Short mmCIF file of C-alpha atoms and ligand atoms in Angstrom, two decimals:
data_model
loop_
_atom_site.label_atom_id
_atom_site.label_comp_id
_atom_site.label_asym_id
_atom_site.label_seq_id
_atom_site.Cartn_x
_atom_site.Cartn_y
_atom_site.Cartn_z
CA MET A 1 30.22 -1.06 10.81
CA LEU A 2 30.69 -3.33 7.67
CA THR A 3 27.78 -5.44 7.15
CA LYS A 4 28.51 -8.84 5.66
CA LYS A 5 25.83 -10.56 3.15
CA TRP A 6 25.62 -14.03 2.57
CA THR A 7 23.20 -15.71 0.15
CA VAL A 8 22.04 -19.31 1.09
CA ASP A 9 19.43 -21.18 -1.13
CA ASN A 10 17.87 -24.48 -0.62
CA VAL A 11 19.33 -25.06 2.96
CA ASP A 12 18.89 -28.54 4.16
CA PRO A 13 18.21 -28.14 7.65
CA LEU A 14 19.74 -31.95 8.66
CA LYS A 15 23.03 -30.56 6.71
CA MET A 16 24.89 -27.95 8.89
CA ASN A 17 27.95 -27.69 6.71
CA TYR A 18 26.96 -24.51 5.09
CA PRO A 19 30.07 -22.15 5.39
CA GLN A 20 27.98 -18.98 5.03
CA LEU A 21 25.75 -20.18 8.05
CA LYS A 22 29.03 -21.00 10.00
CA GLU A 23 30.13 -17.35 9.74
CA ALA A 24 26.73 -15.89 10.63
CA ALA A 25 26.59 -18.22 13.56
CA ALA A 26 30.24 -17.21 14.65
CA LEU A 27 29.22 -13.22 14.68
CA LEU A 28 25.89 -14.30 16.82
CA GLN A 29 28.55 -16.14 19.08
CA GLN A 30 30.54 -12.79 19.45
CA GLU A 31 27.49 -11.12 20.78
CA GLU A 32 26.98 -9.54 17.27
CA VAL A 33 23.42 -9.41 15.68
CA VAL A 34 22.58 -11.05 11.97
CA ALA A 35 19.35 -10.39 10.26
CA PHE A 36 17.79 -13.76 8.76
CA PRO A 37 14.82 -14.94 7.11
CA THR A 38 11.74 -16.66 8.86
CA GLU A 39 8.56 -17.81 7.43
CA THR A 40 6.96 -14.80 8.66
CA VAL A 41 9.38 -11.83 8.03
CA TYR A 42 12.99 -11.18 8.29
CA GLY A 43 14.16 -11.33 11.86
CA LEU A 44 17.15 -9.37 13.65
CA GLY A 45 18.74 -12.27 15.83
CA ALA A 46 21.26 -11.90 18.85
CA ASN A 47 21.99 -14.40 21.65
CA ALA A 48 18.83 -14.09 23.77
CA LEU A 49 20.96 -15.16 27.05
CA SER A 50 23.42 -12.16 26.61
CA ASP A 51 22.59 -8.60 27.58
CA GLN A 52 25.05 -7.06 25.37
CA ALA A 53 23.94 -8.64 22.15
CA VAL A 54 20.49 -8.07 23.08
CA GLN A 55 20.96 -4.42 23.60
CA LYS A 56 22.64 -4.30 20.10
CA ILE A 57 19.31 -5.07 18.57
CA PHE A 58 17.40 -2.18 20.43
CA GLU A 59 19.97 0.26 19.37
CA ALA A 60 20.11 -0.89 15.72
CA LYS A 61 16.28 -0.61 15.30
CA GLY A 62 15.62 2.14 17.23
CA ARG A 63 13.34 0.01 19.36
CA PRO A 64 11.75 1.48 22.41
CA GLY A 65 13.25 -0.74 25.28
CA ASP A 66 9.79 -1.21 26.88
CA ASN A 67 8.92 -3.66 23.61
CA PRO A 68 9.78 -6.96 24.40
CA LEU A 69 11.26 -9.52 21.81
CA ILE A 70 10.21 -12.90 20.77
CA VAL A 71 12.76 -15.58 21.47
CA HIS A 72 13.19 -18.34 18.75
CA ILE A 73 13.79 -22.06 19.26
CA THR A 74 14.62 -25.06 17.13
CA LYS A 75 13.48 -27.85 19.65
CA LYS A 76 10.70 -27.98 22.18
CA GLU A 77 13.43 -29.36 24.82
CA GLN A 78 15.03 -25.76 24.90
CA LEU A 79 11.61 -24.63 26.85
CA THR A 80 12.68 -26.30 29.96
CA ASP A 81 15.23 -23.61 30.38
CA LEU A 82 13.19 -20.79 29.32
CA VAL A 83 9.80 -21.20 30.86
CA ASP A 84 8.09 -22.41 33.72
CA ASN A 85 4.87 -24.87 33.86
CA LEU A 86 3.76 -25.54 30.15
CA PRO A 87 -0.06 -25.35 30.43
CA GLU A 88 -1.89 -27.96 28.47
CA VAL A 89 -3.28 -25.29 26.01
CA ALA A 90 0.40 -24.44 25.02
CA GLU A 91 1.23 -28.20 24.78
CA LYS A 92 -1.83 -28.54 22.04
CA LEU A 93 -1.08 -25.18 20.30
CA MET A 94 2.71 -26.29 19.73
CA GLN A 95 1.57 -29.59 18.65
CA ALA A 96 -0.58 -28.10 16.17
CA PHE A 97 1.24 -24.91 14.54
CA TRP A 98 5.04 -25.33 15.53
CA PRO A 99 7.12 -24.93 13.52
CA GLY A 100 5.30 -22.21 12.33
CA PRO A 101 4.17 -18.37 12.58
CA LEU A 102 2.49 -18.65 16.09
CA THR A 103 4.39 -17.25 19.03
CA LEU A 104 3.36 -18.22 22.87
CA VAL A 105 3.37 -16.02 25.72
CA LEU A 106 4.17 -18.19 28.72
CA LYS A 107 5.63 -17.77 32.34
CA SER A 108 9.53 -16.72 32.07
CA ARG A 109 12.10 -18.50 34.21
CA ASP A 110 14.28 -15.39 33.56
CA SER A 111 17.23 -17.03 32.15
CA VAL A 112 17.19 -14.86 29.06
CA SER A 113 18.62 -11.38 29.37
CA LYS A 114 16.59 -8.98 31.18
CA TYR A 115 16.48 -6.64 27.88
CA VAL A 116 14.63 -9.64 25.85
CA THR A 117 11.39 -9.53 28.47
CA ALA A 118 11.49 -5.58 29.13
CA GLY A 119 10.83 -6.17 32.52
CA LEU A 120 7.66 -8.46 32.23
CA ASP A 121 7.45 -11.87 34.11
CA THR A 122 6.23 -13.69 30.82
CA LEU A 123 8.33 -14.61 27.89
CA ALA A 124 7.35 -14.97 24.13
CA VAL A 125 8.55 -18.02 22.46
CA ARG A 126 8.30 -19.21 18.81
CA MET A 127 9.93 -21.89 16.74
CA PRO A 128 9.95 -20.55 12.96
CA ASP A 129 9.53 -22.97 10.07
CA HIS A 130 12.37 -21.84 7.94
CA PRO A 131 15.31 -23.95 6.99
CA VAL A 132 17.73 -21.18 7.19
CA ALA A 133 16.64 -19.96 10.45
CA LEU A 134 16.55 -23.19 11.78
CA ALA A 135 19.98 -24.06 10.72
CA LEU A 136 21.39 -20.93 11.90
CA MET A 137 20.16 -21.54 15.38
CA GLU A 138 21.43 -25.17 15.08
CA VAL A 139 24.79 -24.23 14.27
CA SER A 140 25.12 -21.52 16.66
CA GLY A 141 23.83 -23.43 19.69
CA LEU A 142 21.71 -20.26 20.80
CA PRO A 143 18.34 -19.36 21.29
CA LEU A 144 17.89 -16.25 19.33
CA ALA A 145 15.97 -13.31 20.59
CA ALA A 146 14.86 -11.91 17.25
CA PRO A 147 11.92 -8.92 16.54
CA SER A 148 11.60 -7.99 12.77
CA ALA A 149 14.68 -6.67 10.95
CA ASN A 150 13.32 -3.26 10.26
CA LEU A 151 14.15 0.18 11.60
CA SER A 152 11.40 0.70 14.38
CA GLY A 153 7.94 2.20 13.12
CA LYS A 154 8.73 1.14 9.35
CA PRO A 155 7.25 -2.11 7.62
CA SER A 156 8.69 -5.06 8.65
CA PRO A 157 11.14 -6.54 5.93
CA THR A 158 9.93 -9.24 3.66
CA THR A 159 13.16 -9.48 1.55
CA ALA A 160 16.87 -9.12 2.40
CA ALA A 161 16.75 -5.75 0.18
CA HIS A 162 14.43 -4.40 2.58
CA VAL A 163 16.66 -5.35 5.40
CA ASP A 164 19.63 -3.79 3.50
CA GLU A 165 17.56 -0.36 2.89
CA ASP A 166 16.84 -0.16 6.88
CA LEU A 167 20.04 -1.52 8.48
CA ASP A 168 22.86 -1.60 6.32
CA GLY A 169 26.27 -0.48 8.20
CA LYS A 170 24.25 -1.07 11.62
CA ILE A 171 24.46 -4.83 11.83
CA ALA A 172 27.07 -7.31 11.71
CA GLY A 173 25.51 -9.28 8.88
CA ILE A 174 22.30 -10.45 6.43
CA VAL A 175 21.61 -13.87 5.50
CA ASP A 176 19.33 -13.89 2.21
CA GLY A 177 17.44 -16.57 1.86
CA GLY A 178 15.01 -15.08 -0.73
CA PRO A 179 11.59 -13.52 -0.33
CA THR A 180 9.51 -14.53 2.96
CA GLY A 181 6.18 -16.52 2.61
CA VAL A 182 3.77 -15.66 5.36
CA GLY A 183 4.63 -11.87 4.78
CA LEU A 184 2.91 -10.74 8.20
CA GLU A 185 4.32 -11.29 11.57
CA SER A 186 3.43 -14.07 13.89
CA THR A 187 0.32 -14.39 15.64
CA VAL A 188 0.90 -13.89 19.66
CA VAL A 189 -0.83 -15.80 22.19
CA ASP A 190 -1.03 -15.26 25.80
CA CYS A 191 -1.18 -18.80 27.45
CA THR A 192 -0.83 -17.64 30.76
CA THR A 193 -4.54 -17.19 31.25
CA GLU A 194 -7.36 -19.58 31.76
CA ILE A 195 -8.60 -18.85 28.14
CA PRO A 196 -5.90 -18.25 25.61
CA ILE A 197 -5.93 -14.53 24.49
CA ILE A 198 -4.58 -13.30 21.15
CA LEU A 199 -2.48 -10.30 21.75
CA ARG A 200 -1.46 -9.75 18.30
CA PRO A 201 -3.50 -11.21 15.27
CA GLY A 202 -0.78 -12.81 12.47
CA GLY A 203 0.00 -15.62 10.45
CA VAL A 204 -2.17 -18.34 12.19
CA THR A 205 -5.85 -17.14 12.19
CA LYS A 206 -8.45 -17.10 15.38
CA GLU A 207 -10.41 -19.85 13.52
CA GLN A 208 -7.37 -22.04 13.00
CA LEU A 209 -6.48 -21.52 16.88
CA GLU A 210 -10.32 -22.42 17.83
CA ALA A 211 -10.13 -25.50 15.91
CA VAL A 212 -7.39 -27.00 18.35
CA VAL A 213 -8.07 -25.52 21.78
CA GLY A 214 -11.51 -24.15 21.71
CA GLN A 215 -12.42 -20.94 23.10
CA VAL A 216 -9.96 -17.92 22.20
CA GLU A 217 -10.34 -14.31 23.12
CA VAL A 218 -8.73 -11.19 21.40
CA ASP A 219 -7.30 -8.58 23.58
CA PRO A 220 -10.01 -6.02 23.50
CA ALA A 221 -7.21 -3.19 23.29
CA LEU A 222 -6.83 -4.24 19.64
CA THR A 223 -10.07 -3.13 18.62
CA SER A 224 -10.74 -0.26 21.17
CA GLN A 225 -8.56 2.86 21.97
CA ASP A 226 -9.30 3.24 25.75
CA GLN A 227 -7.16 0.39 26.93
CA ALA A 228 -3.46 -0.48 27.13
CA PRO A 229 -2.72 -3.48 25.07
CA LYS A 230 -1.22 -6.52 26.85
CA SER A 231 1.36 -6.79 24.09
CA PRO A 232 3.47 -3.43 24.88
CA GLY A 233 4.56 -3.29 21.21
CA MET A 234 0.97 -2.97 19.83
CA LYS A 235 0.65 0.49 21.16
CA TYR A 236 3.36 1.78 18.75
CA THR A 237 2.27 2.85 14.98
CA HIS A 238 3.91 0.80 12.88
CA TYR A 239 4.37 -0.22 9.21
CA ALA A 240 3.85 3.23 7.86
CA PRO A 241 5.28 4.52 4.60
CA VAL A 242 6.18 8.15 4.31
CA ALA A 243 2.99 9.45 2.52
CA PRO A 244 0.07 9.12 4.81
CA VAL A 245 -2.30 6.35 4.34
CA PHE A 246 -5.99 6.52 4.30
CA LEU A 247 -8.38 3.18 4.63
CA VAL A 248 -11.23 3.92 2.22
CA GLU A 249 -14.42 2.07 3.41
CA GLY A 250 -17.22 1.84 0.76
CA GLY A 251 -18.48 1.29 -2.83
CA LEU A 252 -16.36 1.72 -6.00
CA ASP A 253 -18.00 4.76 -6.89
CA PHE A 254 -17.12 6.09 -3.44
CA LEU A 255 -13.25 5.35 -3.74
CA LYS A 256 -13.10 6.96 -7.49
CA GLU A 257 -15.01 9.86 -5.70
CA THR A 258 -12.23 10.16 -2.87
CA ILE A 259 -9.73 9.93 -5.66
CA LEU A 260 -10.94 12.82 -7.59
CA ARG A 261 -11.30 14.91 -4.74
CA ALA A 262 -7.76 14.44 -3.50
CA GLN A 263 -6.44 15.05 -7.01
CA LYS A 264 -8.40 18.10 -7.34
CA ASP A 265 -6.83 19.57 -4.18
CA GLY A 266 -3.55 19.01 -6.03
CA LYS A 267 -2.44 15.64 -4.39
CA LYS A 268 -0.66 12.70 -6.20
CA VAL A 269 -2.72 10.14 -5.28
CA GLY A 270 -1.30 6.58 -4.57
CA LEU A 271 -3.63 3.48 -4.43
CA LEU A 272 -3.13 0.12 -2.74
CA VAL A 273 -5.36 -2.11 -4.24
CA THR A 274 -6.19 -5.67 -5.19
CA GLU A 275 -5.96 -6.95 -8.69
CA GLU A 276 -9.72 -7.13 -8.43
CA THR A 277 -10.26 -3.62 -7.51
CA LYS A 278 -7.39 -2.67 -10.18
CA PHE A 279 -9.74 -4.14 -13.02
CA GLU A 280 -12.79 -2.58 -11.86
CA LEU A 281 -11.09 0.84 -11.29
CA GLY A 282 -9.26 1.00 -14.71
CA GLU A 283 -7.32 4.14 -15.04
CA ALA A 284 -7.46 6.24 -11.49
CA GLY A 285 -5.05 7.93 -9.08
CA ASP A 286 -1.38 8.61 -10.04
CA VAL A 287 0.35 5.34 -8.83
CA MET A 288 -1.49 2.39 -8.50
CA LEU A 289 0.16 -0.67 -6.82
CA THR A 290 -1.50 -3.94 -6.47
CA CYS A 291 -0.86 -6.37 -3.40
CA GLY A 292 -2.51 -9.48 -4.44
CA THR A 293 -5.96 -11.07 -4.86
CA ARG A 294 -9.36 -11.04 -2.88
CA SER A 295 -10.01 -14.52 -3.91
CA ASP A 296 -6.82 -15.36 -1.62
CA LEU A 297 -6.23 -13.13 1.46
CA SER A 298 -2.88 -14.55 2.06
CA THR A 299 -1.39 -13.18 -1.37
CA VAL A 300 -2.31 -9.78 0.21
CA ALA A 301 -0.36 -10.72 3.42
CA THR A 302 2.58 -11.89 1.60
CA ASN A 303 2.93 -8.55 -0.47
CA LEU A 304 1.59 -5.99 1.90
CA TYR A 305 4.88 -4.70 3.25
CA ASP A 306 6.70 -4.66 0.06
CA VAL A 307 3.98 -2.35 -1.26
CA LEU A 308 3.81 -0.25 1.38
CA ARG A 309 7.89 0.02 1.11
CA ALA A 310 7.54 0.55 -2.76
CA PHE A 311 5.28 3.93 -1.97
CA ASN A 312 8.64 5.32 -0.58
CA SER A 313 9.81 5.40 -4.02
CA THR A 314 7.19 7.37 -5.64
CA ASP A 315 6.26 11.06 -5.27
CA VAL A 316 2.55 10.47 -3.85
CA ASP A 317 1.34 12.81 -1.18
CA ILE A 318 -1.48 10.33 -0.07
CA ILE A 319 -2.20 6.89 -0.26
CA PHE A 320 -5.67 5.34 -0.31
CA SER A 321 -5.98 1.82 0.63
CA GLU A 322 -8.99 -0.81 0.06
CA THR A 323 -10.12 -2.75 3.14
CA PHE A 324 -10.93 -5.99 3.97
CA PRO A 325 -13.02 -8.31 6.17
CA LYS A 326 -11.82 -8.86 9.43
CA THR A 327 -12.05 -12.76 9.49
CA GLY A 328 -9.32 -15.27 8.85
CA VAL A 329 -6.18 -13.98 7.85
CA GLY A 330 -8.08 -10.48 7.05
CA ALA A 331 -7.90 -9.96 10.72
CA ALA A 332 -4.13 -9.83 10.64
CA ILE A 333 -4.15 -7.83 7.38
CA MET A 334 -6.65 -5.09 8.84
CA ASN A 335 -4.56 -4.58 11.84
CA ARG A 336 -1.50 -3.73 10.10
CA LEU A 337 -3.05 -1.51 7.61
CA ASP A 338 -5.08 0.23 10.76
CA LYS A 339 -1.48 0.69 12.10
CA ALA A 340 -0.14 2.18 8.72
CA ALA A 341 -3.01 4.46 8.66
CA GLY A 342 -2.73 5.64 12.44
CA GLN A 343 -6.28 4.88 12.27
CA LYS A 344 -7.34 7.14 9.23
CA ILE A 345 -10.40 5.96 7.79
CA ILE A 346 -12.67 7.57 5.27
CA SER A 347 -15.90 6.21 5.15
CA GLU A 348 -18.88 6.35 2.90
CA ARG A 349 -21.14 5.63 5.66
P1 LIG B 1 8.44 -8.20 16.47
O1 LIG B 1 9.38 -8.85 16.99
O2 LIG B 1 8.59 -6.79 16.29
O3 LIG B 1 7.45 -9.04 15.66
O4 LIG B 1 7.50 -7.81 18.09
C1 LIG B 1 7.43 -8.91 18.89
C2 LIG B 1 5.71 -8.72 19.30
O5 LIG B 1 5.63 -9.40 20.86
C3 LIG B 1 5.64 -7.02 20.21
O6 LIG B 1 4.45 -6.55 19.69
C4 LIG B 1 5.95 -7.41 21.67
O7 LIG B 1 5.35 -6.55 22.53
C5 LIG B 1 5.38 -8.70 21.67
N1 LIG B 1 5.65 -9.34 22.90
C6 LIG B 1 7.06 -10.17 23.25
N2 LIG B 1 7.05 -10.50 24.17
C7 LIG B 1 6.11 -10.34 24.80
C8 LIG B 1 5.31 -10.59 26.29
N3 LIG B 1 6.53 -11.52 27.15
N4 LIG B 1 4.00 -10.49 26.42
C9 LIG B 1 3.45 -10.01 25.66
N5 LIG B 1 3.90 -9.43 24.51
C10 LIG B 1 5.06 -9.58 24.07
MG1 LIG B 2 8.35 -5.55 14.29
#
């Protein structure tokens, strides 16, 4: 399949006369799938109401059929057709964080394709905060089911080039709207329970949620191996570059020893570190890639997937990553790093 590519800069969401977006929207109306930027990562969109279109998402990504999709909307009014009874908690969260990187799990009205929900009686919905995503949905007039636009198991795409790398020839089109900002996927919150539960940590932090609705729980399966996560997608290994990733917990000397030990074993060592650690380490390892600064962890979120992908164009045999406190956006960063590492941790203690 020929993948059409468009570039759209500085879209004014109130103006709908962008020829690129008209073409992309026409393909979506013809049951095709098109990748587009959101503020979190690039999404792979399809008409959420069409079985045929939604199936194409699963095919292109190689995504397991039991992993449901998030439906993206542009107006709250669209919810009337999509979900039953909106709890007050959901209203408050929408008010505070939409458009933005927050997905709400609500009672489904079963109006979307059965492939979207993967047989669940709930539906995940979000209003993205990106002019291109919003304009594309406005022009097409469709709610879009859209997972991240990567091959299943690969790091999510934060640029159109990442999407191209994974899906060129497999999808109808890619709208390039520049690099995404947040860099990690949305926070998924189950609003069907008395107390809302974070099913996936993401761009909106637990602390921010609690400031709006009081107590918020975290799905215990996110920190324990013994339980099945309530969000089906969380059980899959994700975000992994080709070389194995190990999280290194401990002081600078311990990191240096760990690097030298691996090099002694004949391994080429890749290092995923912050600017601060790079400065403290000096010359170390074989390939050192920096992901941002410890003084503002949102920079780490923005760069993480790009850096994980970048290791694939090096010849390292093993990757050591530094770790972060699991508070604020650090919770989402550590959740993705844990998955990239498949829980492999080398600890000083
Ligand atoms: P992605 O679109 O690749 O960011 O993945 C979407 C995430 O949302 C996956 O982890 C899904 O399992 C999760 N998800 C989607 N719909 C639901 C739902 N109805 N209930 C729980 N989790 C969901
Ligand atoms: Mg994904």
